[in-house]
C-alpha atoms as one frame of an Amber mdcrd trajectory, in Angstrom:
protein
 105.595 -23.352  -2.717 103.074 -26.062  -2.126 101.075 -23.815   0.219 101.028
 -21.038  -2.380  99.502 -23.354  -5.011  96.816 -24.538  -2.596  95.864 -20.937
  -1.807  95.562 -20.075  -5.503  93.314 -23.060  -6.126  91.099 -22.062  -3.206
  90.724 -18.516  -4.540  89.884 -19.802  -8.017  87.244 -22.145  -6.565  85.609
 -19.333  -4.619  85.562 -17.050  -7.649  84.021 -19.825  -9.727  81.310 -20.372
  -7.137  80.505 -16.660  -6.937  80.403 -16.409 -10.720  77.913 -19.283 -10.922
  75.691 -17.691  -8.272  75.691 -14.329 -10.040  74.213 -15.752 -13.243  70.425
 -14.931 -13.561  68.014 -17.486 -14.894  66.129 -16.438 -18.061  62.329 -16.700
 -17.374  60.357 -18.929 -19.669  57.720 -17.271 -21.883  54.191 -17.705 -20.363
  50.960 -17.841 -22.407  47.779 -16.367 -20.744  45.123 -19.018 -20.381  41.556
 -18.022 -21.353  39.135 -17.353 -18.517  36.317 -19.873 -18.338  32.971 -18.062
 -18.235  29.306 -18.908 -18.580  27.479 -16.965 -21.268  23.989 -16.938 -22.741
  22.532 -15.426 -25.869  21.002 -11.974 -25.679  17.271 -12.227 -24.958  14.793
  -9.594 -26.138  11.325  -9.274 -24.606   8.215  -7.078 -24.885   7.294  -7.860
 -21.279   6.670  -4.810 -19.125   8.152  -4.552 -15.653   5.432  -5.625 -13.176
   4.121  -3.176 -10.599   4.132  -4.451  -7.016   1.727  -2.939  -4.507   0.062
  -3.621  -1.171  -3.608  -2.912  -0.558  -6.733  -3.750   1.395  -9.386  -6.280
   0.416 -13.028  -5.226   0.605 -16.381  -5.707  -1.045 -17.215  -3.326  -3.855
 -20.156  -1.830  -1.945 -19.704  -1.180   1.757 -21.760   1.406   3.618 -22.296
   2.770   7.106 -26.041   2.687   7.808 -27.557   5.329  10.093 -30.864   6.880
  11.122 -32.184  10.020   9.463 -33.218  11.459  12.829 -31.830  11.129  16.317
 -33.475   9.082  19.020 -33.205   6.177  21.419 -32.325   2.834  19.820 -35.165
   0.388  20.347 -33.645  -2.783  18.874 -30.864  -4.110  16.639 -31.811  -7.707
  15.816 -28.637  -8.526  13.835 -25.106  -9.327  14.954 -21.701  -8.980  13.331
 -21.233 -11.516  10.523 -24.958 -12.169  10.004 -26.216 -12.641   6.470 -29.218
 -10.446   5.714 -31.724 -10.183   2.890 -32.750  -7.043   1.066 -35.520  -5.246
   2.975 -34.827  -7.034   6.263 -35.121  -4.795   9.346 -31.681  -4.224  10.850
 -32.389  -1.585  13.516 -35.134   0.775  14.653 -35.638   3.713  16.988 -38.328
   4.070  19.610 -41.124   5.726  17.676 -43.058   7.441  20.474 -41.680  10.903
  19.787 -41.463  10.425  16.029 -45.066   9.195  15.729 -46.181  12.174  17.794
 -44.514  14.518  15.329 -46.289  12.792  12.457 -49.636  13.217  14.227 -48.820
  16.848  14.931 -48.012  17.491  11.279 -51.199  15.784  10.099 -53.303  17.821
  12.521 -51.688  20.985  11.232 -52.534  19.986   7.680 -56.172  19.327   8.560
 -56.442  22.763  10.206 -54.816  24.490   7.241 -57.193  22.756   4.831 -60.209
  23.850   6.908 -58.943  27.423   6.985 -58.436  27.372   3.234 -61.970  26.104
   2.617 -63.404  28.827   4.874 -61.441  31.594   3.136 -62.481  30.308  -0.276
 -66.157  30.674   0.724 -65.553  34.148   2.090 -63.732  35.064  -1.075 -66.668
  33.863  -3.143 -68.902  36.202  -1.098 -66.375  39.019  -1.625 -65.728  39.178
   2.096 -62.129  37.899   2.067 -59.483  39.566  -0.007 -57.264  37.908  -2.585
 -54.369  38.236  -0.164 -56.309  36.293   2.473 -56.938  33.488  -0.021 -53.285
  33.350  -1.091 -52.099  33.240   2.521 -54.484  30.368   3.268 -53.228  28.395
   0.256 -49.619  28.959   1.313 -50.373  27.780   4.850 -52.031  24.625   3.480
 -49.020  23.907   1.256 -46.619  24.355   4.175 -48.687  22.020   6.325 -48.661
  19.371   3.581 -44.863  19.693   3.317 -44.522  19.281   7.084 -46.488  16.034
   6.855 -44.152  14.757   4.143 -41.104  15.614   6.262 -42.520  13.936   9.363
 -43.504  10.792   7.461 -40.109  10.674   5.730 -38.343  10.876   9.092 -40.699
   8.201  10.413 -39.793   5.862   7.564 -36.070   6.418   8.158 -36.296   5.744
  11.871 -36.001   2.112  10.779 -32.877   0.769   9.028 -33.479  -1.953   6.446
 -30.939  -3.891   4.397 -30.410  -2.132   1.038 -29.389  -5.435  -0.598 -28.399
  -8.996   0.217 -25.195  -8.895   2.219 -23.432  -9.159   5.561 -23.107  -7.103
   8.713 -19.476  -6.041   9.145 -19.666  -4.016  12.346 -22.253  -3.108  14.966
 -21.637   0.403  16.257 -24.576   0.917  18.625 -26.652  -1.009  21.155 -30.306
  -0.861  22.292 -31.217   1.952  24.703 -28.330   4.089  23.475 -28.971   7.578
  22.146 -28.212   7.613  18.430 -27.518  10.924  16.765 -28.859  11.701  13.304
 -26.436  10.435  10.671 -24.217   8.631  13.185 -23.278   5.120  11.894 -25.149
   2.291  13.583 -24.189  -0.664  11.364 -21.482  -1.309   8.762 -22.972  -3.233
   5.852 -21.420  -4.979   2.828 -23.330  -6.042  -0.258 -22.779  -9.500  -1.723
 -23.917  -8.588  -5.220 -21.186  -6.231  -6.435 -18.100  -8.417  -6.024 -14.762
  -7.844  -4.306 -12.089  -5.224  -4.876  -8.604  -4.345  -3.681  -7.569  -0.723
  -3.260  -3.829  -0.149  -3.643  -1.562   2.884  -3.730   0.889   3.065  -6.638
   3.894   5.366  -6.986   3.865   8.103  -9.613   6.589   6.445 -11.702   4.479
   3.285 -11.965   0.932   4.612 -12.356   1.819   6.248 -15.690   2.450   2.744
 -17.088  -0.936   1.356 -16.063  -4.303   1.422 -17.807  -7.818   0.248 -17.035
  -8.128  -3.422 -17.923  -4.536  -4.379 -17.072  -4.373  -7.792 -15.425  -3.171
  -8.449 -11.893  -2.735 -11.200  -9.342  -3.524 -10.665  -5.677  -2.801 -12.809
  -2.651  -3.600 -12.244   1.033  -0.487 -11.400   3.021   0.331 -13.893   5.749
  -2.551 -16.236   4.869  -2.251 -19.583   3.108  -4.452 -18.926   0.096  -4.219
 -19.241  -3.668  -3.543 -16.196  -5.819  -6.597 -14.622  -7.421  -6.841 -12.959
 -10.807  -7.973  -9.361 -10.983  -7.991  -6.405 -13.344  -7.532  -2.668 -12.998
 -11.075  -1.281 -12.745 -10.424   2.350 -11.826  -7.464   4.710 -11.584  -7.854
   7.807  -9.462  -7.377  11.164 -11.155  -5.744  12.598  -8.025  -2.464  11.799
  -6.287  -2.186  11.766  -2.512   0.102  14.722  -1.682   1.514  13.193   1.515
   2.575   9.847   0.022   2.792  10.785  -3.671   0.804   7.681  -4.548  -2.289
   7.207  -6.694  -5.109   4.893  -5.643  -6.104   2.048  -7.953  -9.108  -0.210
  -7.667  -8.550  -3.839  -8.663 -11.679  -5.888  -9.338 -11.367  -9.589  -8.473
 -12.704 -12.078 -11.012 -13.835 -14.495  -8.291 -14.725 -14.124  -4.635 -11.839
 -14.956  -2.271 -12.483 -18.150  -0.339 -12.523 -17.259   3.324 -11.739 -13.636
   2.503 -12.593 -10.864   4.948 -12.981  -7.158   4.431  -9.834  -5.473   5.664
  -7.394  -8.257   4.742  -4.011  -6.898   3.656  -3.109  -8.294   0.234  -0.140
  -8.102  -2.104  -0.819  -7.325  -5.743   1.302  -7.830  -8.858  -0.021  -5.731
 -11.739   1.112  -6.454 -15.302   1.201  -3.383 -17.566   0.633  -3.591 -21.297
   3.546  -4.883 -23.450   6.280  -2.455 -24.489   8.759  -2.319 -27.365  11.327
  -5.107 -27.448  14.354  -4.562 -25.240  17.178  -6.731 -23.866  16.713  -8.619
 -20.614  19.766  -9.947 -18.752  20.446 -11.586 -15.418  21.514  -9.295 -12.597
  24.687 -11.379 -12.187  25.866 -10.186 -15.610  26.221  -6.560 -14.487  29.289
  -5.100 -12.813  30.357  -1.656 -11.585  26.829  -0.267 -11.430  26.394   3.433
 -10.630  22.872   4.847 -10.708  21.144   3.538 -13.820  24.454   2.761 -15.586
  26.452  -0.457 -15.392  28.823  -2.624 -17.428  28.665  -6.127 -18.850  30.789
  -8.289 -21.129  29.718  -9.547 -24.536  31.199 -12.431 -26.491  30.600 -12.490
 -30.228  29.159 -15.584 -31.932  32.521 -16.544 -33.465  34.789 -14.786 -31.004
  36.878 -15.900 -28.051  37.408 -12.450 -26.559  35.162 -10.478 -24.211  34.078
  -6.921 -24.974  33.260  -4.550 -22.115  30.055  -2.593 -22.829  28.315   0.132
 -20.823  24.514  -0.228 -20.602  21.637   1.775 -19.133  19.039  -0.006 -17.025
  15.295   0.557 -17.508  14.267  -1.382 -14.414  14.775  -4.465 -12.278  12.383
  -7.314 -11.568  13.819  -9.835  -9.137  17.036 -11.179 -10.677  16.183  -9.835
 -14.143  17.354  -6.471 -15.453  15.589  -4.718 -18.335  17.925  -2.573 -20.441
  17.403   0.594 -22.439  20.636  -0.035 -24.344  20.328  -2.189 -27.447  22.649
  -5.200 -27.713  23.619  -7.294 -30.762  21.145 -10.156 -30.954  23.767 -12.683
 -32.036  26.102 -11.899 -29.131  26.328 -13.733 -25.856  26.236 -12.089 -22.434
  28.725 -13.268 -19.800  26.556 -14.379 -16.872  29.265 -15.520 -14.463  32.977
 -14.832 -14.350  32.690 -11.201 -15.499  34.445  -9.971 -12.356  37.676 -11.634
 -13.558  37.638 -10.100 -17.038  39.106  -7.057 -18.704  38.167  -5.566 -22.044
  39.572  -7.802 -24.766  40.366 -10.680 -22.423  40.503 -14.178 -23.861  37.612
 -16.327 -22.698  36.393 -19.857 -23.002  32.626 -20.225 -22.857  31.686 -23.207
 -20.754  29.242 -25.619 -22.272  25.957 -25.959 -20.412
């Protein structure tokens, strides 16, 4: 009997233990804590998106100087980098052959003038016909023209500096045979200032106008930025690159600048209508020109998910086409943890 009672007590104890283990705890009600975010007021700006381009620095007037006629180079008294004055002799051909042609042309003119005088006398005596007189006059005119041609070629057998400037390149040497029109010297004028020629994409050139300001800086050279302005915009687009050439005129000469330097230019278009500008960190889930951001109202503690369309990007700034409430605040950091309607706490700066 005693053993039976002990067995019953053991069974009751086990059942009590199992009953206690089978009871489920009731979870406590949890309250979602607001997400701490950093937000800033919506900023509107009329600033246009800058145009970035790379170009080549050069003087406004640069020319390849050559001889009008071919011949043997007699002398080139200047070297690369020399400063020259207007009218200074830069190169000349040996004039033996050219002077001979001038003498030949002058002799032909003298003969034609004598023939004309003789025919005029014969015509006065009614010996020569009118046709003879006209032919003699034509021959005299042709001889005079030949003299002009020979003297013109003689004058252009010498290259003189067209203005004050510098010698950029020397493309021939004495005793070489120079062909007519073949460049002998590359010359740059000091009087017309400096320019930068850049190629701009089609989508950007439509936003630019003559007179727009720019800043240029040599690439890879320690030098200060220089102010410039858009002087000319080409009317033609390069088919291969789909770019349009612009000419930027520098306001001051670049210190230590050289023709051919590669420079970077930042061109500022004219102001546009006001539009929102936000930090790139505020955008999430961007596809193409569309993206999302979160707005927090002025007296609100919830975030609203808004789709926006981008007009362009400049560094870490994004210009929007979509209008935003001016009194709202844009979530700058922490947006990746938010959902539409989420409770937020805006951190104090």
